Short mmCIF file of C-alpha atoms in Angstrom, two decimals:
data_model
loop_
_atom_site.label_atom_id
_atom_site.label_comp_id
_atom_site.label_asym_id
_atom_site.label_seq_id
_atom_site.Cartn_x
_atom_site.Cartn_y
_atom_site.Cartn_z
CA UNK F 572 50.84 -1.95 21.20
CA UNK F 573 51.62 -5.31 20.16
CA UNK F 574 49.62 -6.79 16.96
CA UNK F 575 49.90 -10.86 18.46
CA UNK F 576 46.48 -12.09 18.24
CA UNK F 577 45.20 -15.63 19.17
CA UNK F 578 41.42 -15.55 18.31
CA UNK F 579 38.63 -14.40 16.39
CA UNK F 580 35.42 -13.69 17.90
CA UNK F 581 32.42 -12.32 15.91
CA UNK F 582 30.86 -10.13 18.28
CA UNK F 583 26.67 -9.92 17.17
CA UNK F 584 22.89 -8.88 18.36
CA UNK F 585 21.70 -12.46 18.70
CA UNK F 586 18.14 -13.39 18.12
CA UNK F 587 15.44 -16.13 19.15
CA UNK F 588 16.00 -19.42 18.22
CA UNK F 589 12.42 -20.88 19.08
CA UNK F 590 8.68 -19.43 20.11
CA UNK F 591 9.66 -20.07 23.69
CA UNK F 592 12.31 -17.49 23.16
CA UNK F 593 10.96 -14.68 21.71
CA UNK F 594 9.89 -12.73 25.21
CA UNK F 595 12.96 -13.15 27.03
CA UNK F 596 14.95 -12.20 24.08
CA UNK F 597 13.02 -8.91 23.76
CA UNK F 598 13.23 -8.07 27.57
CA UNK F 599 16.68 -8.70 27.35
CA UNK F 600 17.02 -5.95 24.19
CA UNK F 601 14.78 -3.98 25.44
CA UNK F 602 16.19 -3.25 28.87
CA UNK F 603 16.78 -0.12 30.24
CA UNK F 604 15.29 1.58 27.01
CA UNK F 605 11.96 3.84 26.55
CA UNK F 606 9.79 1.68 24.85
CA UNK F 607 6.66 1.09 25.78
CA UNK F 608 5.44 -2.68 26.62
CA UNK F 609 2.88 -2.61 23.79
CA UNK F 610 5.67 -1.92 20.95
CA UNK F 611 7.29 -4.83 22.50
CA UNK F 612 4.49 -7.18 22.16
CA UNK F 613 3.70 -5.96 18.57
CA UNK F 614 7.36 -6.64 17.57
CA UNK F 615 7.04 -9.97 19.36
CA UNK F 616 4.29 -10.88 16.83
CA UNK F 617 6.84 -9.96 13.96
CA UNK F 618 9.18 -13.41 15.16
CA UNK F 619 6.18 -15.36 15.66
CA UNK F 620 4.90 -14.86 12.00
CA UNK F 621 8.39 -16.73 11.57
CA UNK F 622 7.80 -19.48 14.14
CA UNK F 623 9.74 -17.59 16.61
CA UNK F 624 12.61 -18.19 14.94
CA UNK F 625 15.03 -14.90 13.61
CA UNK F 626 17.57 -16.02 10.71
CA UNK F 627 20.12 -14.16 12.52
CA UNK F 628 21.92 -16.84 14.51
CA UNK F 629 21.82 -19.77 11.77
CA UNK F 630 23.34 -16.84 9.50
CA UNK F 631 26.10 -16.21 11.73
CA UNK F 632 27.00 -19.39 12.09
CA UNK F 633 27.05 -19.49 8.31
CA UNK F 634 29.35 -16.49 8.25
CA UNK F 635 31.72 -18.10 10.71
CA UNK F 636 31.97 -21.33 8.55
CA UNK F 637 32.67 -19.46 5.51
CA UNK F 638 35.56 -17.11 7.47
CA UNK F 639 36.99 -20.49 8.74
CA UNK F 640 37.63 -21.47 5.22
CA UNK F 641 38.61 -18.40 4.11
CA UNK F 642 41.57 -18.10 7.01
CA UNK F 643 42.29 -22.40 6.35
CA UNK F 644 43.02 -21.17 2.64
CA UNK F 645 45.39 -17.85 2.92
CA UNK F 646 45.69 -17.62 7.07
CA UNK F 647 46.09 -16.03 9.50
CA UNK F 648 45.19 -19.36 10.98
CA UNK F 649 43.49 -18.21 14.15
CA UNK F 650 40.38 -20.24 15.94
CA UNK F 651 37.06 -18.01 15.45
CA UNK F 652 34.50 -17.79 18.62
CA UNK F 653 31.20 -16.07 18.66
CA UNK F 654 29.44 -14.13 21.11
CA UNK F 655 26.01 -12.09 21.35
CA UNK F 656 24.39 -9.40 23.37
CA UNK F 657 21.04 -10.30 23.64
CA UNK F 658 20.84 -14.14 23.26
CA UNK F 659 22.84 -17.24 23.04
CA UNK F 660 25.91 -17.88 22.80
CA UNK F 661 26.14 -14.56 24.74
CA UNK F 662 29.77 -12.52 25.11
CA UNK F 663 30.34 -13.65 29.26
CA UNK F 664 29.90 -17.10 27.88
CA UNK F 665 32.18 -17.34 24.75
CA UNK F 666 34.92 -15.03 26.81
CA UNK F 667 34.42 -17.52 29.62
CA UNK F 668 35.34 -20.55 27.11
CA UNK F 669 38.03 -18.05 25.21
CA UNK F 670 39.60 -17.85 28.79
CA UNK F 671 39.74 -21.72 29.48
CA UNK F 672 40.85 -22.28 26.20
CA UNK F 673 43.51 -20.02 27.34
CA UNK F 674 42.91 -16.76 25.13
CA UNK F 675 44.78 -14.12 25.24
CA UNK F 676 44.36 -11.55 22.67
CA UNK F 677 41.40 -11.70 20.47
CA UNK F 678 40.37 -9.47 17.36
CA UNK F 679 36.63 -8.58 16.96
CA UNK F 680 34.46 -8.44 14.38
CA UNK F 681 31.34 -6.43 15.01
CA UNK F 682 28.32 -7.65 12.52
CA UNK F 683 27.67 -3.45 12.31
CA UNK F 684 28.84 -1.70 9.01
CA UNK F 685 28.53 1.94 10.36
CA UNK F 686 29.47 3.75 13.42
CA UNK F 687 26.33 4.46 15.80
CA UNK F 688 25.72 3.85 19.59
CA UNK F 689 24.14 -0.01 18.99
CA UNK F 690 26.66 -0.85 16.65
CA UNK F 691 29.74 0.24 18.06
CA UNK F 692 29.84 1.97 21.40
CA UNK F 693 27.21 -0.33 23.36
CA UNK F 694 28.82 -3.38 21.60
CA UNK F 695 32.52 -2.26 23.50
CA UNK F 696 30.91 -2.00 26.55
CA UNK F 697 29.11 -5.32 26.49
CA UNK F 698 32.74 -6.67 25.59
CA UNK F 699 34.13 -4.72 28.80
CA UNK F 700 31.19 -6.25 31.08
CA UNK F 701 31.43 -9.66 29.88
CA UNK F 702 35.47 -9.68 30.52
CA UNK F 703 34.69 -7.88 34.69
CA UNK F 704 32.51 -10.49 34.71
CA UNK F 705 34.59 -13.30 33.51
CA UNK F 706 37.28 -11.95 36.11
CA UNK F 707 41.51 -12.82 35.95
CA UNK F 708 42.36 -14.25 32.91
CA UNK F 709 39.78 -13.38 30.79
CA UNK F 710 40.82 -12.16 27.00
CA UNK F 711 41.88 -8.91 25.73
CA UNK F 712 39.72 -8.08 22.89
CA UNK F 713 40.15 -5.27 19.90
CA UNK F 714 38.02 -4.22 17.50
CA UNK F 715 38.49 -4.43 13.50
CA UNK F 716 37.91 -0.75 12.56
CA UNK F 717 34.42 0.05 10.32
CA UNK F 718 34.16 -0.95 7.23
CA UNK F 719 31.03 1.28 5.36
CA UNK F 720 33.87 1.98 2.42
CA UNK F 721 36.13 -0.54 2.54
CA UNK F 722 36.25 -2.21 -1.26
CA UNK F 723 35.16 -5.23 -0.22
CA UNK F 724 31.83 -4.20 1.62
CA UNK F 725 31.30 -1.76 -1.63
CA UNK F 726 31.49 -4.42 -4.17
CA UNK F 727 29.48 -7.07 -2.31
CA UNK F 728 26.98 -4.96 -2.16
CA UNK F 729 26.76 -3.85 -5.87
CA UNK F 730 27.50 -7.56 -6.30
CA UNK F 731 23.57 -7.64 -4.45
CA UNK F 732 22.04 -5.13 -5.46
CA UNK F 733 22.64 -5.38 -9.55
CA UNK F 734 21.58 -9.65 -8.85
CA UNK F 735 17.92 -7.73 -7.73
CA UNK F 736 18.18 -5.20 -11.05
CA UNK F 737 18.84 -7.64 -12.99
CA UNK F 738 15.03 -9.71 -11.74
CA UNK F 739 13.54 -6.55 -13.27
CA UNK F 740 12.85 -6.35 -17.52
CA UNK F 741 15.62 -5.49 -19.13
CA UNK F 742 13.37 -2.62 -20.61
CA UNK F 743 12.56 -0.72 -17.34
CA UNK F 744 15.59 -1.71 -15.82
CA UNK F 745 17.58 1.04 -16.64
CA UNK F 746 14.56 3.84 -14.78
CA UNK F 747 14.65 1.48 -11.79
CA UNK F 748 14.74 3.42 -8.24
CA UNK F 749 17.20 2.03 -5.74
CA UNK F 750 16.31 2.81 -1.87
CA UNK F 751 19.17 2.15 0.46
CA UNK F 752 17.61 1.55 3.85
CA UNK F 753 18.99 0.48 7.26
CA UNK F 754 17.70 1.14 10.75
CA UNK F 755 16.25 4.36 12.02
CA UNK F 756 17.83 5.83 15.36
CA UNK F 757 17.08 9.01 17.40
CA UNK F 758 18.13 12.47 15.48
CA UNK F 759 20.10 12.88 19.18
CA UNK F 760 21.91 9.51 18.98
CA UNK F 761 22.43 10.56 15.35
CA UNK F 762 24.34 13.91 16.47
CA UNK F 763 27.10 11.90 18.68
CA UNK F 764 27.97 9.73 16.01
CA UNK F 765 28.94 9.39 11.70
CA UNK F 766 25.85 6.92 11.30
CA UNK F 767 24.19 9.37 8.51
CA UNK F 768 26.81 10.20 6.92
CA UNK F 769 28.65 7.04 6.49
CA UNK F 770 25.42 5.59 5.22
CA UNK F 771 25.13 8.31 2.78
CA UNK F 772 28.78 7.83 1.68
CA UNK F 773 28.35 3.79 1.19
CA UNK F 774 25.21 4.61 -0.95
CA UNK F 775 26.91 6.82 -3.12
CA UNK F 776 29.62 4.53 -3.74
CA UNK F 777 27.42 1.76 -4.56
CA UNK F 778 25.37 3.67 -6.71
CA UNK F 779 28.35 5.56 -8.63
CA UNK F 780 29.12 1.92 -10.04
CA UNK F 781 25.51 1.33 -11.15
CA UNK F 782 25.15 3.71 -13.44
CA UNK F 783 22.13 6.37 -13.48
CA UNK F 784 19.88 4.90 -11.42
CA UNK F 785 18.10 7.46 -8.66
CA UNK F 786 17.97 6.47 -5.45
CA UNK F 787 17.44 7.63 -2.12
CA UNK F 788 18.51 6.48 1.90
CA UNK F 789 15.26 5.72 3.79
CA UNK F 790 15.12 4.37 7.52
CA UNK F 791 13.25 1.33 8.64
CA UNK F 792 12.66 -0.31 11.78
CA UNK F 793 12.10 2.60 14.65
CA UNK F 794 11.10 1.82 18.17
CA UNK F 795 10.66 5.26 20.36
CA UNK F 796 8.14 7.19 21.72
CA UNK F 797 6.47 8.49 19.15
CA UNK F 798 7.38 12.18 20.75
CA UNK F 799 11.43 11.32 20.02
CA UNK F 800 12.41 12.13 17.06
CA UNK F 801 14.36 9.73 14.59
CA UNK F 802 16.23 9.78 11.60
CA UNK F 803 13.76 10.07 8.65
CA UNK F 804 12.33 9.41 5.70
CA UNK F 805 10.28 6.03 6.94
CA UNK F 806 10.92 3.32 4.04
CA UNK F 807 6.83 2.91 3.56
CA UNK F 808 6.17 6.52 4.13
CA UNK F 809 8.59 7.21 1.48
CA UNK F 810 7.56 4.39 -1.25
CA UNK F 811 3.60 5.67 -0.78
CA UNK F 812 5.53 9.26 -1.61
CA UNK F 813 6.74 7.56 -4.84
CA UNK F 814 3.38 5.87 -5.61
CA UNK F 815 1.49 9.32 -5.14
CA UNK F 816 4.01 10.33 -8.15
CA UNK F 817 3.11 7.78 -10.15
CA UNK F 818 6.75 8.21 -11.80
CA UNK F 819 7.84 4.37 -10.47
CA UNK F 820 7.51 1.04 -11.57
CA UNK F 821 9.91 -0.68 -10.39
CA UNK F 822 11.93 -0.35 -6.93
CA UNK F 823 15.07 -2.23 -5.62
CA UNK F 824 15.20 -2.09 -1.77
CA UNK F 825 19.24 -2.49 -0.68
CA UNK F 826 19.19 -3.39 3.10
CA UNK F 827 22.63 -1.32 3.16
CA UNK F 828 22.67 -1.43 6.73
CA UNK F 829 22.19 -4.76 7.99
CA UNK F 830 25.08 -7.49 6.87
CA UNK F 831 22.48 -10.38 7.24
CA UNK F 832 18.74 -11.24 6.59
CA UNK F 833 17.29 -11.12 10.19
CA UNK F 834 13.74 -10.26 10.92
CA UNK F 835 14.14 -6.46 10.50
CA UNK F 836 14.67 -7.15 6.95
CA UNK F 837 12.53 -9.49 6.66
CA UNK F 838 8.94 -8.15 8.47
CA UNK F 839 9.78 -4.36 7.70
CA UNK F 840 11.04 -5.07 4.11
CA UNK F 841 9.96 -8.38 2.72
CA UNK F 842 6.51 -7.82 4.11
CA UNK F 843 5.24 -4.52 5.03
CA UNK F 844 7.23 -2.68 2.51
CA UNK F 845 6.44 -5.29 -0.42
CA UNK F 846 3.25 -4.66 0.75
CA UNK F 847 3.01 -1.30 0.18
CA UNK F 848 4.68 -1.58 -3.23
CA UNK F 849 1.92 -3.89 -4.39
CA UNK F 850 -0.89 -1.75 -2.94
CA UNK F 851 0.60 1.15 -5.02
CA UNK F 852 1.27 -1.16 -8.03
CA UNK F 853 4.71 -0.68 -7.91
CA UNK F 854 6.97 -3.65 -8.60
CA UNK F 855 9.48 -4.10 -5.62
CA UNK F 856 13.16 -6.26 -5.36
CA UNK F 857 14.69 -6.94 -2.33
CA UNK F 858 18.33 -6.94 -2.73
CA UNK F 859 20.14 -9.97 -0.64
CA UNK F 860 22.19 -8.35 2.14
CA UNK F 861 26.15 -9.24 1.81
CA UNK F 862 25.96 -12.47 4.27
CA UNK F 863 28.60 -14.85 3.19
CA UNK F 864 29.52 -13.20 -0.28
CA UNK F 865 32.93 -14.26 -1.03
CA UNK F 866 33.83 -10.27 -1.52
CA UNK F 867 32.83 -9.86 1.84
CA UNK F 868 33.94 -12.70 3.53
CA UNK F 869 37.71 -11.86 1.64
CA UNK F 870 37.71 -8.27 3.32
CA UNK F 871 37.04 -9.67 6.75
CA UNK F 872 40.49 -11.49 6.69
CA UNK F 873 42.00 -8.15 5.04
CA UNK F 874 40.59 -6.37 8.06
CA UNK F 875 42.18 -8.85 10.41
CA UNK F 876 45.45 -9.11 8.21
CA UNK F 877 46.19 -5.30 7.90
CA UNK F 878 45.48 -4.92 11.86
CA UNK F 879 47.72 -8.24 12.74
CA UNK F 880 50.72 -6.52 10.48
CA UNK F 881 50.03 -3.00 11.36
CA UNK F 882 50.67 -2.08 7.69
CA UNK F 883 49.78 1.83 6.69
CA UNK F 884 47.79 0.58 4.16
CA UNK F 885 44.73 0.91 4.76
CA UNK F 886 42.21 0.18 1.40
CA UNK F 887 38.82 2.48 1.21
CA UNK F 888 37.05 4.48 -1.18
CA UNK F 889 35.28 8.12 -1.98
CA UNK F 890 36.74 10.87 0.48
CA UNK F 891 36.47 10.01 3.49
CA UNK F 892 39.19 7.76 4.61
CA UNK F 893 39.59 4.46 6.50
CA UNK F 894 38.47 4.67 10.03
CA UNK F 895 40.47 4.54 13.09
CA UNK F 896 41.42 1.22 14.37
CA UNK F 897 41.24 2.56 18.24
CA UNK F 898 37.49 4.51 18.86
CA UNK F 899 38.14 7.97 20.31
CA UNK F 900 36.70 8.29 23.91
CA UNK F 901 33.77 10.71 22.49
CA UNK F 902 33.08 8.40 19.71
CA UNK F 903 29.27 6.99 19.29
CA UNK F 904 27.94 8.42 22.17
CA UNK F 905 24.86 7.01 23.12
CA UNK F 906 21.50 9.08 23.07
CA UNK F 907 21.88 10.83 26.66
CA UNK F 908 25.27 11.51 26.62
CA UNK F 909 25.40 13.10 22.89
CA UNK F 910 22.59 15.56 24.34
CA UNK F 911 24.77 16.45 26.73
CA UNK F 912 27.88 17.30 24.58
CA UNK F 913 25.70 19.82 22.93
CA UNK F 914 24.61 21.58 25.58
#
């Protein structure tokens, strides 16, 4: 396969940019899925606490300015587009544009550290729809492979989370807990996909470079029936675990799964979980998530450099390996169909 790209495109969940918004943009996530119109509503009261407005787009765009300098400095020097799933500028749109701009090949980078169904899978086939839709002519598009151990994404984020120890008094920082938390998904989505372990991998790597500190991986954010079972522990039900101990004082909360500060990290963390901290006494720290740390923003253009060269090399840490740069057929199976490989 040939490694001539023309284009970027950063490939995200998109989010509300105004009250008017926030409705549509849940209807449009929301479709197709089991959850009930009341959980809807209730997160829809999450945005407007926020004036309706998630952080998610206006960090993206943040993301793409810093990556545009980063490629004007050391190259490749490649135009960078940007499409969403849920919300404006959405993927039929930007591949539309890519197409008149005459596009041919683009590389993708999906705002999703770890493999799972939403962050991988589902956003291949939105890719796939947008480009039937678009019709003739519309862009060939790759994906950069994961990048949960990649050195960049692993010092970024001890980058992060030592900024947030370092808030705490130097004479309890060193008994500080760390919870790494990122977003809950069904224990049968879990089984078609690495998700868990590729979490648990990135934690220990982070936290091998911090010293002693115990931590933990907790899950945030769940939206099922409350029959369905997801990945546990809960973030809150955990930290009220810790307070009922009475063996922590303070707590650093690493949003290891999310690359930006949208409203999942900030309702579920910033407020109900620094809630419950405070309720239990407990000092709490929210580390920032990676965003536009230069660390991070660097290892994006390595991803796109080693894929445009096709070099061996391949940089990652611990045991596991980089990951594949094409996505096996079974790989991230969504909910339904990983039930079905196990039967």
């Amino acid at each position: 396969m040939s490694n001539t790209y023309d284009a970027i495109i950063v490939v995200s969940f998109g989010g509300p940019e105004g009250p008017d918004d926030v409705i549509p943009f849940l209807e449009n996530v929301l479709r197709g899925k089991n959850v009930p119109r009341e959980r809807m509503l209730e997160v829809a009261e999450h945005y407007q606490h926020f004036g309706g407005v998630s952080p998610i787009n206006e960090q993206n765009r943040a993301l793409i300015r810093a990556l545009e300098q980063e490629l004007a400095e050391h190259g490749p020097q490649l135009p960078i587009y940007w499409g969403n799933r849920n919300w404006d500028p959405l993927l039929v749109d930007t591949l539309s544009q890519m197409k008149a701009d005459g596009i041919k090949r683009a590389l993708a980078f999906f705002t999703s550290t770890f493999s799972s169904y939403s962050g991988c899978r589902q956003y291949r086939e939105d890719i796939q729809r947008a480009r039937e839709e678009v019709g003739a002519g519309a862009p060939d598009v790759d994906k950069l492979r994961v990048f949960f151990n990649h050195p960049g994404f692993i010092e970024a984020t001890v980058s992060r989370t030592q900024e947030a120890l370092d808030q705490i008094p130097e004479e309890r920082r060193g008994q500080a807990t760390i919870l790494y938390s990122a977003h809950s998904i069904p224990l049968v989505m879990a089984a078609g996909c690495r998700y868990e372990v590729q979490l648990q991998e990135s934690a220990r790597l982070v936290s091998e470079r911090l010293g002693t500190h115990p931590w933990h991986l907790v899950y945030q954010s769940r939206s099922g029936p409350p029959h369905q079972p997801w990945l546990e522990p809960d973030i809150c039900d955990f930290i009220r675990e810790l307070g009922a101990k009475g063996e922590v004082k303070d707590l650093v909360i690493v949003p290891i799964g999310f690359v930006s500060d949208h409203m999942e990290v900030l309702f579920d963390l910033d407020t109900e979980a620094k809630d419950v901290s405070q309720e239990l006494g407990i000092n709490m720290v929210r580390a920032k998530t990676v965003g536009v740390h230069p660390r991070f923003i660097t290892m994006i253009r390595e991803l796109i450099e080693e894929r445009i060269s096709g070099t061996e090399e391949r940089p990652a840490l611990g045991n596991m390996g980089a990951s594949h740069d094409v996505c096996p057929v079974d790989c991230c199976l969504r909910a339904t169909e990983a039930s079905r490989s196990k039967t």
